[in-house]
Tab-separated table of C-alpha atoms in Angstrom:
chain	number	residue	atom	x	y	z
A	360	UNK	CA	174.293	104.929	149.147
A	361	UNK	CA	170.793	106.054	150.127
A	362	UNK	CA	169.372	105.338	146.590
A	363	UNK	CA	171.014	101.877	146.640
A	364	UNK	CA	169.278	101.106	149.968
A	365	UNK	CA	165.877	102.315	148.611
A	366	UNK	CA	166.312	100.284	145.526
A	367	UNK	CA	167.269	97.239	147.522
A	368	UNK	CA	164.251	97.651	149.803
A	369	UNK	CA	161.935	98.040	146.830
A	370	UNK	CA	163.564	95.050	145.092
A	371	UNK	CA	162.966	92.922	148.281
A	372	UNK	CA	159.371	94.132	148.400
A	373	UNK	CA	158.904	92.972	144.858
A	374	UNK	CA	160.438	89.589	145.665
A	375	UNK	CA	158.152	89.204	148.677
A	376	UNK	CA	155.243	90.365	146.584
A	377	UNK	CA	156.004	87.726	143.931
A	378	UNK	CA	156.059	84.959	146.521
A	379	UNK	CA	152.762	86.204	148.071
A	380	UNK	CA	151.178	86.695	144.665
A	381	UNK	CA	152.102	83.070	143.704
A	382	UNK	CA	150.435	81.813	146.899
A	383	UNK	CA	147.503	84.039	146.141
A	384	UNK	CA	147.228	83.044	142.463
A	385	UNK	CA	147.536	79.272	143.349
A	386	UNK	CA	144.705	79.441	145.919
A	387	UNK	CA	142.549	81.389	143.607
A	388	UNK	CA	143.086	79.013	140.734
A	389	UNK	CA	142.261	76.071	142.942
A	390	UNK	CA	139.062	77.645	144.295
A	391	UNK	CA	137.387	79.964	141.773
A	392	UNK	CA	135.654	77.317	139.795
A	393	UNK	CA	134.357	75.674	143.035
A	394	UNK	CA	133.497	78.655	145.279
A	395	UNK	CA	133.108	81.478	142.761
A	396	UNK	CA	135.191	84.566	142.356
A	397	UNK	CA	134.491	86.463	145.547
A	398	UNK	CA	135.124	83.630	147.958
A	399	UNK	CA	138.099	82.363	145.904
A	400	UNK	CA	139.571	85.885	145.893
A	401	UNK	CA	139.091	86.320	149.606
A	402	UNK	CA	140.691	83.007	150.453
A	403	UNK	CA	143.560	83.718	147.980
A	404	UNK	CA	144.108	87.193	149.380
A	405	UNK	CA	144.224	85.903	153.011
A	406	UNK	CA	146.754	83.240	152.157
A	407	UNK	CA	148.995	85.530	150.201
A	408	UNK	CA	148.575	88.270	152.725
A	409	UNK	CA	149.753	86.169	155.624
A	410	UNK	CA	153.069	85.470	153.955
A	411	UNK	CA	153.399	88.982	152.754
A	412	UNK	CA	152.801	90.535	156.185
A	413	UNK	CA	155.416	88.251	157.894
A	414	UNK	CA	158.067	88.631	155.229
A	415	UNK	CA	157.583	92.318	154.690
A	416	UNK	CA	157.543	93.116	158.386
A	417	UNK	CA	160.662	91.042	159.120
A	418	UNK	CA	162.797	91.735	156.024
A	419	UNK	CA	161.537	94.432	153.721
A	420	UNK	CA	160.749	97.134	156.416
A	421	UNK	CA	163.233	95.705	158.971
A	422	UNK	CA	161.073	95.256	161.997
A	423	UNK	CA	162.528	91.849	162.594
A	424	UNK	CA	161.033	89.117	164.683
A	425	UNK	CA	160.125	91.367	167.649
A	426	UNK	CA	156.351	91.624	168.426
A	427	UNK	CA	156.765	95.283	169.421
A	428	UNK	CA	154.152	97.365	167.503
A	429	UNK	CA	152.819	94.356	165.692
A	430	UNK	CA	149.206	94.820	166.848
A	431	UNK	CA	148.573	98.255	165.253
A	432	UNK	CA	150.525	97.193	162.130
A	433	UNK	CA	148.306	94.097	161.825
A	434	UNK	CA	145.073	96.151	162.097
A	435	UNK	CA	146.220	98.543	159.493
A	436	UNK	CA	147.297	95.668	157.280
A	437	UNK	CA	143.877	94.106	157.628
A	438	UNK	CA	142.232	97.380	156.592
A	439	UNK	CA	144.483	97.418	153.541
A	440	UNK	CA	143.698	93.752	152.940
A	441	UNK	CA	139.911	94.408	152.972
A	442	UNK	CA	140.259	97.442	150.661
A	443	UNK	CA	142.471	95.485	148.230
A	444	UNK	CA	139.961	92.533	148.267
A	445	UNK	CA	137.068	94.841	147.423
A	446	UNK	CA	138.957	96.635	144.758
A	447	UNK	CA	140.231	93.513	143.166
A	448	UNK	CA	136.851	91.718	143.192
A	449	UNK	CA	135.395	94.772	141.510
A	450	UNK	CA	138.101	94.829	138.790
A	451	UNK	CA	137.926	91.062	138.321
A	452	UNK	CA	134.161	91.330	137.661
A	453	UNK	CA	134.716	94.335	135.423
A	454	UNK	CA	137.323	92.537	133.272
A	455	UNK	CA	135.580	89.117	133.319
A	456	UNK	CA	131.976	90.162	132.778
A	457	UNK	CA	132.575	93.449	131.048
A	458	UNK	CA	135.392	92.617	128.837
A	459	UNK	CA	134.933	88.831	128.629
A	460	UNK	CA	138.337	87.836	129.916
A	461	UNK	CA	139.036	84.442	131.522
A	462	UNK	CA	138.723	84.839	135.423
A	463	UNK	CA	142.382	84.067	135.875
A	464	UNK	CA	143.530	86.656	133.249
A	465	UNK	CA	140.945	89.026	134.832
A	466	UNK	CA	142.597	88.562	138.230
A	467	UNK	CA	146.070	89.162	136.839
A	468	UNK	CA	144.980	92.360	135.221
A	469	UNK	CA	143.270	93.460	138.455
A	470	UNK	CA	146.366	92.731	140.461
A	471	UNK	CA	148.522	94.721	138.125
A	472	UNK	CA	146.449	97.732	139.066
A	473	UNK	CA	146.043	97.135	142.823
A	474	UNK	CA	149.380	95.858	143.860
A	475	UNK	CA	151.688	98.749	142.919
A	476	UNK	CA	150.020	101.090	145.450
A	477	UNK	CA	150.591	98.638	148.256
A	478	UNK	CA	154.370	99.370	148.635
A	479	UNK	CA	153.745	103.058	149.316
A	480	UNK	CA	150.899	102.309	151.734
A	481	UNK	CA	152.890	99.768	153.584
A	482	UNK	CA	155.980	102.018	153.739
A	483	UNK	CA	154.261	105.147	154.868
A	484	UNK	CA	151.315	103.876	156.917
A	485	UNK	CA	151.701	100.322	158.081
A	486	UNK	CA	155.458	99.799	158.517
A	487	UNK	CA	156.840	103.363	158.814
A	488	UNK	CA	160.554	103.507	159.571
A	489	UNK	CA	161.008	102.851	163.295
A	490	UNK	CA	161.873	106.040	165.174
A	491	UNK	CA	165.216	106.043	166.911
A	492	UNK	CA	164.465	106.282	170.660
A	493	UNK	CA	167.639	108.432	171.168
A	494	UNK	CA	166.214	111.001	168.800
A	495	UNK	CA	162.917	111.154	170.803
A	496	UNK	CA	164.844	111.467	174.077
A	497	UNK	CA	166.989	114.296	172.746
A	498	UNK	CA	163.938	116.236	171.279
A	499	UNK	CA	162.104	115.827	174.599
A	500	UNK	CA	165.074	117.189	176.557
A	501	UNK	CA	165.173	120.340	174.346
A	502	UNK	CA	161.645	121.200	175.453
């Protein structure tokens, strides 16, 4: 049963990721020719990340609609967003200028490298499993 829940959570993460990635890719495609790669990637990442944060927080990592703990999660998510942006821009330039790939193909390749690490970072650092308050109370009583 535990493995099924883990698999379902990861599947939901992938689904949310696909939705966010499609938003990201659409914004990038609309802007890169006008604004250049770095600005297009920044706008695309912000657009996709907004949807990803909301959907992952509410559904994938089961924090629901409550605002409890959202501020530190948002700060951590923004740190991850900046790191992802920098890494992705670097890889896009590497693939586009270094390997001669089309900027859209270069972005897809970069995302295939950057995105898989996000699940683990979100699960462990940004949206860790909420601690059961009863467990904390019982541990404090033992002391």
